[in-house]
Short mmCIF file of C-alpha atoms and ligand atoms in Angstrom, two decimals:
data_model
loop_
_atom_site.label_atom_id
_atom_site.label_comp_id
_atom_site.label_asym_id
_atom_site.label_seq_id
_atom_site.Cartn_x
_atom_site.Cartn_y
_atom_site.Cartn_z
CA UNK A 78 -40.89 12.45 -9.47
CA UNK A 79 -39.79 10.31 -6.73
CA UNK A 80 -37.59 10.72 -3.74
CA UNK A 81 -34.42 9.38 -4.02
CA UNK A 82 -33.13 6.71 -1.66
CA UNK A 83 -29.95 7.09 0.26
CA UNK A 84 -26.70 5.31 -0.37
CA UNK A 85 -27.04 1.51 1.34
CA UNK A 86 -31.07 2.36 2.36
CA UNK A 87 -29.41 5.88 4.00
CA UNK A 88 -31.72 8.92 3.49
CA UNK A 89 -32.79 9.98 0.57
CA UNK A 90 -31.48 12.98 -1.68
CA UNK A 91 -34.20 15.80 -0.46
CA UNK A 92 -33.33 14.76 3.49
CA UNK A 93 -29.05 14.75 2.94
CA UNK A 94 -29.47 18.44 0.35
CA UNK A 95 -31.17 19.80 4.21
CA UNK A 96 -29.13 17.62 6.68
CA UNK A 97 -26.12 16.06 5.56
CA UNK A 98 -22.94 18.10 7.30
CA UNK A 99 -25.50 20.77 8.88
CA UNK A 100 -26.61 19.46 12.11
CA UNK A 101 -28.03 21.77 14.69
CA UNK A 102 -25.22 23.59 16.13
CA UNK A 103 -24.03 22.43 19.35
CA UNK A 104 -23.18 25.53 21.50
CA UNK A 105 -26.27 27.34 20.33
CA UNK A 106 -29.31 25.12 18.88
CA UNK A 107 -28.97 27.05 15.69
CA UNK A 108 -30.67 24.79 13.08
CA UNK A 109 -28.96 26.89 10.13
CA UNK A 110 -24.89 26.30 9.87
CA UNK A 111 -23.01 29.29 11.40
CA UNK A 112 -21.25 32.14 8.16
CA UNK A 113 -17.95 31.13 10.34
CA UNK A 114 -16.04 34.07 9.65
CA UNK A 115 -12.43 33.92 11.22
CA UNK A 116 -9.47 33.48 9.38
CA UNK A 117 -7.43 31.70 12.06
CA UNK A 118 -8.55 29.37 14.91
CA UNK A 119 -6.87 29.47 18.10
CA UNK A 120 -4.19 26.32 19.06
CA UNK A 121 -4.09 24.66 22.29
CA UNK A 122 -0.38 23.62 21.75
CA UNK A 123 1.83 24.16 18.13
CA UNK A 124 -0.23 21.60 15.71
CA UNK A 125 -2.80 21.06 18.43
CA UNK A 126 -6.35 22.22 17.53
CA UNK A 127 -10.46 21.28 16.89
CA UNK A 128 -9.67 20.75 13.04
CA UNK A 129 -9.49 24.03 11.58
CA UNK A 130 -5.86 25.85 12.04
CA UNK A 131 -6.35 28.47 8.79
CA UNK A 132 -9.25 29.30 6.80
CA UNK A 133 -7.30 28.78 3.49
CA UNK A 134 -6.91 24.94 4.47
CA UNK A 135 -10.14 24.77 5.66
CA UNK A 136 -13.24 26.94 7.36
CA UNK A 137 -16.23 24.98 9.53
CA UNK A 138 -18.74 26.74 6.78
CA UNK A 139 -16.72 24.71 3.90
CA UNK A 140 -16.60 21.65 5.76
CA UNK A 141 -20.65 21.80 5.77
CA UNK A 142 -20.79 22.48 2.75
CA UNK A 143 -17.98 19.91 1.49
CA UNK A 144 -19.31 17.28 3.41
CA UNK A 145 -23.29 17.66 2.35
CA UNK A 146 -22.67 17.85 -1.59
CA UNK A 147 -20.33 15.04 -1.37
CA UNK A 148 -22.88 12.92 -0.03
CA UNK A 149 -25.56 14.25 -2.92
CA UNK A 150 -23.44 13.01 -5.20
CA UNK A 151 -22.62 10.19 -2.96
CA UNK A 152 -18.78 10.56 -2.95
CA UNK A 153 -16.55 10.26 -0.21
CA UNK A 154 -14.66 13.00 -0.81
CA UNK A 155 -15.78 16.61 -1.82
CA UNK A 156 -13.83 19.75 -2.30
CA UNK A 157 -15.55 23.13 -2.87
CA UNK A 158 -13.76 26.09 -4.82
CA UNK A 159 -14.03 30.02 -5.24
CA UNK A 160 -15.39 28.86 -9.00
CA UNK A 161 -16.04 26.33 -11.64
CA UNK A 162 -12.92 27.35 -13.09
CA UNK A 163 -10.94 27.36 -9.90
CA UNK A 164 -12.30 23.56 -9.28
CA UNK A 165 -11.26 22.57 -13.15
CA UNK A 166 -7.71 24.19 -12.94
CA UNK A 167 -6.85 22.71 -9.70
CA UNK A 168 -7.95 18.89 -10.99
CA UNK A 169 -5.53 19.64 -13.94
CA UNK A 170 -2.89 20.61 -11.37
CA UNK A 171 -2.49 17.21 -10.96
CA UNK A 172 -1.62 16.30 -14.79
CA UNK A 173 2.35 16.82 -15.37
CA UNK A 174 3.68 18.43 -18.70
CA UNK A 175 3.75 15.86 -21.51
CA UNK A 176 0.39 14.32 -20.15
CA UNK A 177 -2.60 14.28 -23.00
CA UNK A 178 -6.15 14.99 -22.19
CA UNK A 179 -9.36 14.11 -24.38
CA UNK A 180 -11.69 16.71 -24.11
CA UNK A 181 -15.54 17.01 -26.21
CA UNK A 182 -15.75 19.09 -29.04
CA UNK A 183 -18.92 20.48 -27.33
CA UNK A 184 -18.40 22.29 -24.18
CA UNK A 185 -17.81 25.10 -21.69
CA UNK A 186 -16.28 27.53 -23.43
CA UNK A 187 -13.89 28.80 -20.60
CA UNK A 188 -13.26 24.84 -19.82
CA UNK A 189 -11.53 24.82 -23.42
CA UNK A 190 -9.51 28.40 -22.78
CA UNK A 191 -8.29 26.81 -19.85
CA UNK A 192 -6.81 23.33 -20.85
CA UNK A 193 -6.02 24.87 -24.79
CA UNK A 194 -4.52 28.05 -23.50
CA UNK A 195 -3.36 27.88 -19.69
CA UNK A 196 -2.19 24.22 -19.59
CA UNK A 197 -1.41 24.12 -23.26
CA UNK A 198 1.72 26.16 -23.26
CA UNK A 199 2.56 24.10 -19.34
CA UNK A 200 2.90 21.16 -21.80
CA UNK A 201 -0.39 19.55 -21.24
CA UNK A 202 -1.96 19.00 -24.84
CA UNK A 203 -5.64 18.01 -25.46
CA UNK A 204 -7.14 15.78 -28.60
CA UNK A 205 -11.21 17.09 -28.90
CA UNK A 206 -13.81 14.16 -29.73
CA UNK A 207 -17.22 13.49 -30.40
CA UNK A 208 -17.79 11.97 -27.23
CA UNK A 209 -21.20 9.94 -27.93
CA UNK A 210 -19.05 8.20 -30.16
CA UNK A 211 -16.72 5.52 -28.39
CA UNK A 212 -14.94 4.39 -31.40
CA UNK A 213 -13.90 8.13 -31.61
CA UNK A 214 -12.26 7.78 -28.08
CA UNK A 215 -10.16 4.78 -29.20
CA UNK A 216 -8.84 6.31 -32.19
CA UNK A 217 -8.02 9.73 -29.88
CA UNK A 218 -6.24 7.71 -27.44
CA UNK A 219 -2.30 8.01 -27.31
CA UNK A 220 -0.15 6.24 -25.06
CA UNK A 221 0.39 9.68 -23.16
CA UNK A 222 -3.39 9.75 -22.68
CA UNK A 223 -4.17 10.15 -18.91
CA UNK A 224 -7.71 11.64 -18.84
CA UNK A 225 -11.40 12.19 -20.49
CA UNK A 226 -12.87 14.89 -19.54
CA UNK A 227 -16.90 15.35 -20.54
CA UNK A 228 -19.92 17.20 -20.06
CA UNK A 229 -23.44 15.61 -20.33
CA UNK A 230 -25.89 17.00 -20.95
CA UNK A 231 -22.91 19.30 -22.73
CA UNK A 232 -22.86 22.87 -23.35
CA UNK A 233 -24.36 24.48 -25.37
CA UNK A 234 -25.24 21.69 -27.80
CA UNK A 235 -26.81 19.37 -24.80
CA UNK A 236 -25.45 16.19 -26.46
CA UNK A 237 -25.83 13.27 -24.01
CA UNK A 238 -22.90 10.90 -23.23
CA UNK A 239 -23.25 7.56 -22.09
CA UNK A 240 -21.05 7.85 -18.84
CA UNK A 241 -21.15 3.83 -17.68
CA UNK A 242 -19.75 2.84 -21.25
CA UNK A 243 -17.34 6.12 -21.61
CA UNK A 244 -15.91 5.07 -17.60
CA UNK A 245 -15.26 1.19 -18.94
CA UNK A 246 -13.72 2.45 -22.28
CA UNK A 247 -11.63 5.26 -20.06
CA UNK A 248 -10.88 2.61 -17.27
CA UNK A 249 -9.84 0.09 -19.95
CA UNK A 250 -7.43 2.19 -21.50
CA UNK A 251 -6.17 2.66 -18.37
CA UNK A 252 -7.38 6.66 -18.00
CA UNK A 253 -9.48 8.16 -15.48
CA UNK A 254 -13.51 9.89 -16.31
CA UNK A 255 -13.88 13.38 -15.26
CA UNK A 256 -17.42 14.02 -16.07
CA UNK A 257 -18.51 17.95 -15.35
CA UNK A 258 -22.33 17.53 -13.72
CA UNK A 259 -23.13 21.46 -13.79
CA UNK A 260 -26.20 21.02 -15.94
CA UNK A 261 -27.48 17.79 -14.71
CA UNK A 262 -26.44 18.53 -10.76
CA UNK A 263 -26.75 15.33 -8.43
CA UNK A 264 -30.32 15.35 -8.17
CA UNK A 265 -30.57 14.24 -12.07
CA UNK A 266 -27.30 12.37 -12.36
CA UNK A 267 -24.56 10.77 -10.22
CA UNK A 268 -21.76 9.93 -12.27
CA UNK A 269 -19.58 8.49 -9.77
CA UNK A 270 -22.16 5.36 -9.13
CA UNK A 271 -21.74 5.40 -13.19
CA UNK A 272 -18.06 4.59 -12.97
CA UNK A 273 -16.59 8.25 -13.37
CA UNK A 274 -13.49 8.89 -11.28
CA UNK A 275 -14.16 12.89 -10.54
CA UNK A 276 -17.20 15.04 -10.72
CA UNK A 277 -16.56 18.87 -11.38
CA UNK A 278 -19.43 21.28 -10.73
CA UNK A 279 -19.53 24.99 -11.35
CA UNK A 280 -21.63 25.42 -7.99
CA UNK A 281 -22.76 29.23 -9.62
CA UNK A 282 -25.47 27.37 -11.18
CA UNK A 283 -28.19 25.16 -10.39
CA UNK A 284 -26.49 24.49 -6.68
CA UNK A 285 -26.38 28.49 -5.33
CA UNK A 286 -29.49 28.50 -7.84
CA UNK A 287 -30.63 32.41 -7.27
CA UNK A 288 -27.38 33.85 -9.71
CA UNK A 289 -25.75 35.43 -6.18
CA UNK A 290 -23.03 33.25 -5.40
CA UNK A 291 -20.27 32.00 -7.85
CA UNK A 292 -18.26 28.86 -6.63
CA UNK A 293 -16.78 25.29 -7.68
CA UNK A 294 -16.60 21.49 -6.39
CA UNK A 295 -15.20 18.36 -7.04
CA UNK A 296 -16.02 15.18 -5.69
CA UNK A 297 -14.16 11.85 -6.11
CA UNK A 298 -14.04 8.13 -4.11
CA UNK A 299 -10.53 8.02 -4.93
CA UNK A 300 -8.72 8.32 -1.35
CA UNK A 301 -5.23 9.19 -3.23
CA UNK A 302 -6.38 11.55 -5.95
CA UNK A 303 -8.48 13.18 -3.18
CA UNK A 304 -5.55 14.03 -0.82
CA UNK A 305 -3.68 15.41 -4.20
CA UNK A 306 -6.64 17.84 -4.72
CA UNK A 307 -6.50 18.83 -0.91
CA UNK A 308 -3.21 19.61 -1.20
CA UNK A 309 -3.58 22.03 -4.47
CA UNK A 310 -6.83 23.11 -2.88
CA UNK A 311 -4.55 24.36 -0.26
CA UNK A 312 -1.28 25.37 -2.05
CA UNK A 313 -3.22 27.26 -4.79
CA UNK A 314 -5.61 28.52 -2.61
CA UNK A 315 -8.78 29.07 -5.14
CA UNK A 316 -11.10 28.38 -2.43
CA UNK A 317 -14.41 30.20 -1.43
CA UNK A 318 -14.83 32.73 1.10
CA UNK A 319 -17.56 31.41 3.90
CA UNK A 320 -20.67 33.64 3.20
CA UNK A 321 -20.32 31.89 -0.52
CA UNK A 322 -20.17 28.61 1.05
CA UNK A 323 -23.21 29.40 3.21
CA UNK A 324 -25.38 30.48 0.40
CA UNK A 325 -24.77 27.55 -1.66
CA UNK A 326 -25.59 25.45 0.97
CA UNK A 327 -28.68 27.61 1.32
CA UNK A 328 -29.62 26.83 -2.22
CA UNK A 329 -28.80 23.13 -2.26
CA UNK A 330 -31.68 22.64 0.42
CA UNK A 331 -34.35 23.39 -2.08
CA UNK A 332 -32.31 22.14 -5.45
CA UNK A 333 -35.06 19.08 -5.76
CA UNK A 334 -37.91 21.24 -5.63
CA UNK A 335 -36.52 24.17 -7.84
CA UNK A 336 -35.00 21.16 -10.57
CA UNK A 337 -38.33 19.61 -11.06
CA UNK A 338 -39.74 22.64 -11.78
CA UNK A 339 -36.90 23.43 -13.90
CA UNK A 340 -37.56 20.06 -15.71
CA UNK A 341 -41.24 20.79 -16.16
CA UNK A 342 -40.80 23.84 -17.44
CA UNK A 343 -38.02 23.03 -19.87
CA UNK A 344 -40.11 20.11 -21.50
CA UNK A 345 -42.94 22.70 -22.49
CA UNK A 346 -40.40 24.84 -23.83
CA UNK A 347 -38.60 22.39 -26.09
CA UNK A 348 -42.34 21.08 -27.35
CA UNK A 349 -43.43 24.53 -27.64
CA UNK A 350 -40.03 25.25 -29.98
CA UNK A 351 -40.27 22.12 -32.09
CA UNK A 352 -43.47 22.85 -33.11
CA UNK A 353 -42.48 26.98 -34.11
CA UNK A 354 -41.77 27.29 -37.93
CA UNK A 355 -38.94 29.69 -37.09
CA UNK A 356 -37.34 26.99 -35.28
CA UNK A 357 -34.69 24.67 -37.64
CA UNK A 358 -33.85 22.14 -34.24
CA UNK A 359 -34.31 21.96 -30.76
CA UNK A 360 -31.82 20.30 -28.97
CA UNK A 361 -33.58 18.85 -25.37
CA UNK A 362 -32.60 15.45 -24.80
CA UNK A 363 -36.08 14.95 -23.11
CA UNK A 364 -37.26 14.99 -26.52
CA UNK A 365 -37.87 11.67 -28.00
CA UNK A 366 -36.13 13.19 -31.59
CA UNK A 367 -32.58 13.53 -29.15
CA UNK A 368 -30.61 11.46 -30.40
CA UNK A 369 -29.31 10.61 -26.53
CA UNK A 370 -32.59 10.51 -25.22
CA UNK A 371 -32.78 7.06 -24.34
CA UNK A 372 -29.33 7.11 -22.41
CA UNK A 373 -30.52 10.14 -20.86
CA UNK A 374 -33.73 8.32 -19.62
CA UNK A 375 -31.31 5.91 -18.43
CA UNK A 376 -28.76 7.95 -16.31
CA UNK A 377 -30.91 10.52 -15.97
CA UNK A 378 -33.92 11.21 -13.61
CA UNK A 379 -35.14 13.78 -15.92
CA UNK A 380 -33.66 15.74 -18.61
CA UNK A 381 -32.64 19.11 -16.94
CA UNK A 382 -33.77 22.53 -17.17
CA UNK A 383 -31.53 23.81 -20.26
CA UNK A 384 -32.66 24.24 -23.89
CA UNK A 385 -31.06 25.04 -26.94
CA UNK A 386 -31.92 25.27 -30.71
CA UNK A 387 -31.00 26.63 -34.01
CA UNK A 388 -32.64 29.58 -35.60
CA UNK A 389 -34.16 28.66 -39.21
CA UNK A 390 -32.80 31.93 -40.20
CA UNK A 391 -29.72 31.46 -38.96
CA UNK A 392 -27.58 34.56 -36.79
CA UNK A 393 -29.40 37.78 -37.58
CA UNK A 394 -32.88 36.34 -36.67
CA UNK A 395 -31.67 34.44 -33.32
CA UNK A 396 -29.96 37.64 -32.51
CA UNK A 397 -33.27 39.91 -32.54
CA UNK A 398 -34.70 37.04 -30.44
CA UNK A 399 -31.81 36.65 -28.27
CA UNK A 400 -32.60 40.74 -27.62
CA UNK A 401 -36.52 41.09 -27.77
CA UNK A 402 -37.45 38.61 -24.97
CA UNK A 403 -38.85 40.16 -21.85
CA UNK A 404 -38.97 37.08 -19.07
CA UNK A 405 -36.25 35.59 -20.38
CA UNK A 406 -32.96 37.76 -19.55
CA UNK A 407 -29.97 38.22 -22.07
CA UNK A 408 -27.08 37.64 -20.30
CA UNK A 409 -24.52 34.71 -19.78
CA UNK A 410 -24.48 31.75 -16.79
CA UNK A 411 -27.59 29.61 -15.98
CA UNK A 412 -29.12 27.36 -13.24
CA UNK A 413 -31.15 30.07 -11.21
CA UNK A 414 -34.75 30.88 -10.70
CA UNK A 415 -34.60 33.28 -13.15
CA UNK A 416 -35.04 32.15 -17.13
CA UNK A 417 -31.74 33.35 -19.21
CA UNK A 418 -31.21 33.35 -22.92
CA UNK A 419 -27.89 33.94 -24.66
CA UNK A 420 -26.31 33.35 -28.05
CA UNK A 421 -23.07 31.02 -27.36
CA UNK A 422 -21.26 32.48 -30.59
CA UNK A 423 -21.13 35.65 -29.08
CA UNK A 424 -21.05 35.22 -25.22
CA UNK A 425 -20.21 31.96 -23.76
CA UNK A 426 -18.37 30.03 -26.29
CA UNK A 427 -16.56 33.61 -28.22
CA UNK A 428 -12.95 31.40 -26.98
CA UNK A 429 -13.90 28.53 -29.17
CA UNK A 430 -14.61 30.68 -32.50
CA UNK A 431 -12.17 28.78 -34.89
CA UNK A 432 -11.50 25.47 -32.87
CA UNK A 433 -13.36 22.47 -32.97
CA UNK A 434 -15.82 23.21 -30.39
CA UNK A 435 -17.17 26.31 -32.64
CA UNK A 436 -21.00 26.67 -32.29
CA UNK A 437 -23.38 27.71 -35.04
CA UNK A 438 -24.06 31.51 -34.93
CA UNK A 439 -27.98 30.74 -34.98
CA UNK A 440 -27.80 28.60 -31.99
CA UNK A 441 -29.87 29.95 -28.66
CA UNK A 442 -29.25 28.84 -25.29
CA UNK A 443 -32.36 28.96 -22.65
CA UNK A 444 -31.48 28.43 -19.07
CA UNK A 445 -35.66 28.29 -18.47
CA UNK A 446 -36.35 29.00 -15.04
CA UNK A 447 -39.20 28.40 -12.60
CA UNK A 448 -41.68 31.20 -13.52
CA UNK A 449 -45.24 30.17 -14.78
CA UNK A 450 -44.70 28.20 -17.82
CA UNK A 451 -47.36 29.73 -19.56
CA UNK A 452 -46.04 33.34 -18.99
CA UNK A 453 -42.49 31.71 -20.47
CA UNK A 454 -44.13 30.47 -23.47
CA UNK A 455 -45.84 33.68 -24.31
CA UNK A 456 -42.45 35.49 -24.15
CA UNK A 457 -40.28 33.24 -26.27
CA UNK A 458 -43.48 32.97 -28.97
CA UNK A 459 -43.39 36.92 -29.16
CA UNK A 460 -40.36 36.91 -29.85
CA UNK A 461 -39.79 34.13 -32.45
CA UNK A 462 -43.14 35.58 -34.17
CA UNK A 463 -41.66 39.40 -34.38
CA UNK A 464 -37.67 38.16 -35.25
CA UNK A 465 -37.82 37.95 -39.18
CA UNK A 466 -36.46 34.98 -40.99
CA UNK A 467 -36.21 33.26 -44.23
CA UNK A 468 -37.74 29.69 -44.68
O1 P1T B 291 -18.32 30.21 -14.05
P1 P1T B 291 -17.68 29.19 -13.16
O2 P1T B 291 -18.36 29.00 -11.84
O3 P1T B 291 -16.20 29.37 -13.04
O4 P1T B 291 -17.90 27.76 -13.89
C1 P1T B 291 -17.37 27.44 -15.13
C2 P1T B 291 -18.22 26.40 -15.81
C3 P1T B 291 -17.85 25.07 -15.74
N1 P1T B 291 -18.58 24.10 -16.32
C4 P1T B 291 -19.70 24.38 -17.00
C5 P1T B 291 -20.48 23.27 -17.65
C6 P1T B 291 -20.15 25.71 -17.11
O5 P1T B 291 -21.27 25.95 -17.79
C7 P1T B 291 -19.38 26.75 -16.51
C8 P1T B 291 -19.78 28.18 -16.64
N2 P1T B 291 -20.70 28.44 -17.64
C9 P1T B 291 -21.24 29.67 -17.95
C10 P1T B 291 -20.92 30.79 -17.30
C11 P1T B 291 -22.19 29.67 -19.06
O6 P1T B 291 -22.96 30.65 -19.21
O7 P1T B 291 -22.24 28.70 -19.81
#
């Protein structure tokens, strides 16, 4: 896979993930941004200071790490969070009550708690869609309509939406595109160069990378909206402590190495699954059966290191596989080093049993990590052989 050239012939994506906001410190020579630690910064007069007044508003460890994943996903504005969920709620903070929000009926499940029960009851109500579907989004739309919000690839299912033809329809209706880019992460996909208006990122995954940090971003070009999320940012105050902001930064300086592993290792997976008899679907849209694949090849500079599919014997079986592999961990999140597996009915997606979003109970999620492949493929092939099914 290639290097990535910079915004306007700037440098590429591998040289701004080490550089960009992170220069050698002044004072010292330090190559590595200082954990900056203090909660208040001395004034030189009321109002009068070097940019930082309290660590709330802002902390010289955020700003690096505000400023360099802003320019990965080449945005001029970046805020980071304490969470994913921190990042979400605060963009919502600037819906008011009686505002509608379309939302896919495949995604996060925590993303759906928080607009269906937190902002529901605030008077912010939501409409899920089928988001690969545009004439879907039409029909959805109500005059009260002020966002879209979608995840590609989307989770768990990995369904791929076309984010230049979802922006136009959004932009012509006169709503803005909030596209969530935790699976994909900059290095596979810029949505803001595809016409979205905000990027969210739950930062715990791919971008810390090494399941030790939990934390949340957005990133927008619009000046206004921007100074409207500062402002929450600072009035809620779900931001992240510095040592969190340092080790994501540490991550993001190896995120192109570790995601075309990730990549590589995922596509061996998903071939190795389509071609197990206990296996009903895989759902990878690097595979040419995806039915998104080709807008994935398209907005996409490889298909991303997740991997889901269906169980032939639906949720007993995918449960004893879910709990006999060895590499691959059971437990929830995804993005790091490490390969995961998890069954969405019953851990990640348990708040959208009964809504629209519901996933099938013999549905597997892999998070396949950067171990030898081959050691990967032996696991998950023990355990689909010793799970028992019915054809
Ligand atoms: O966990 P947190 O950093 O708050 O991020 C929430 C979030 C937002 N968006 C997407 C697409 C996510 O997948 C998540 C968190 N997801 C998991 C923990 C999971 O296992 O799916």
């Amino acid at each position: 896979m290639t290097s990535q050239a910079g915004p306007a012939g700037g440098p590429g994506f591998e040289t701004r993930a080490i550089h960009a906001g992170q220069p050698p410190d002044q004072a010292t020579g330090a190559v590595i941004p200082a954990v900056s630690l203090a909660t208040t910064f001395a004034q030189e007069a009321p109002g009068k200071h070097l940019g930082f007044d309290y660590a709330r508003s802002g902390n010289p460890t955020r700003a690096s790490l505000e400023t360099c994943l802003a320019a990965l996903e080449g945005a001029a504005h970046g805020l980071a969070f304490s969470s994913g969920m921190a990042a979400e709620d605060t963009l919502l903070h600037c819906l008011s009550p009686g505002d509608h929000v379309i939302i896919p009926d495949d995604a996060y499940g925590g993303t759906f708690r928080l607009i269906d029960k937190v902002w529901g009851p605030l008077g912010i109500s939501h409409t899920p869609v089928r988001l690969t579907d545009l004439d879907s989004v039409r029909a959805a739309w109500r005059p009260d309509t002020r966002l879209v919000w979608t995840e590609t690839p989307s989770n768990p299912m990995l369904l791929i939406v076309d984010i230049e033809a979802l922006a136009d329809l959004t932009h012509q209706m006169g709503g803005r595109l909030v596209v969530d880019n935790t699976f994909a992460t900059p290095y596979l996909q810029q949505p803001l160069a595809l016409g979205a208006d905000v990027v969210v990122h739950s930062m715990t995954k791919y971008l810390g990378g090494h399941s030790d940090v939990t934390g949340g971003f957005l990133a927008t070009d619009d000046s206004e909206l921007a100074e409207k999320l500062a402002f929450h940012q600072n009035a809620v105050g779900g931001v992240p402590g510095p040592m969190d902001c340092y080790l994501v930064l540490r991550g993001i300086k190896t995120l192109a190495v570790r995601m075309d592993r990730h990549c590589s290792n995922a596509v061996a997976v998903a071939e190795m699954l389509s071609a197990h008899p206990a296996v009903a679907r895989v759902m990878y849209p690097g595979l040419d059966s995806h039915p998104g694949h080709e807008i994935a090849a398209r907005q996409m500079r490889a298909f991303g290191g997740m991997v889901s599919f269906i169980h032939a014997g639906g949720e007993p079986p995918a449960l004893e596989v879910a709990r006999s592999t060895e590499l691959f961990t059971l437990a929830e999140s995804l993005g790091a080093v490490e390969s995961l597996i998890e069954h969405p009915h019953r851990m990640t997606h348990t708040s959208v049993v009964g809504s629209a979003l519901e996933v099938d109970p013999g549905l597997i999620r892999l998070s396949v990590g950067i171990e030898s492949v081959d050691d990967l493929l032996a696991d998950l092939a023990r355990a689909l052989d010793s799970a028992t099914y019915l054809s």
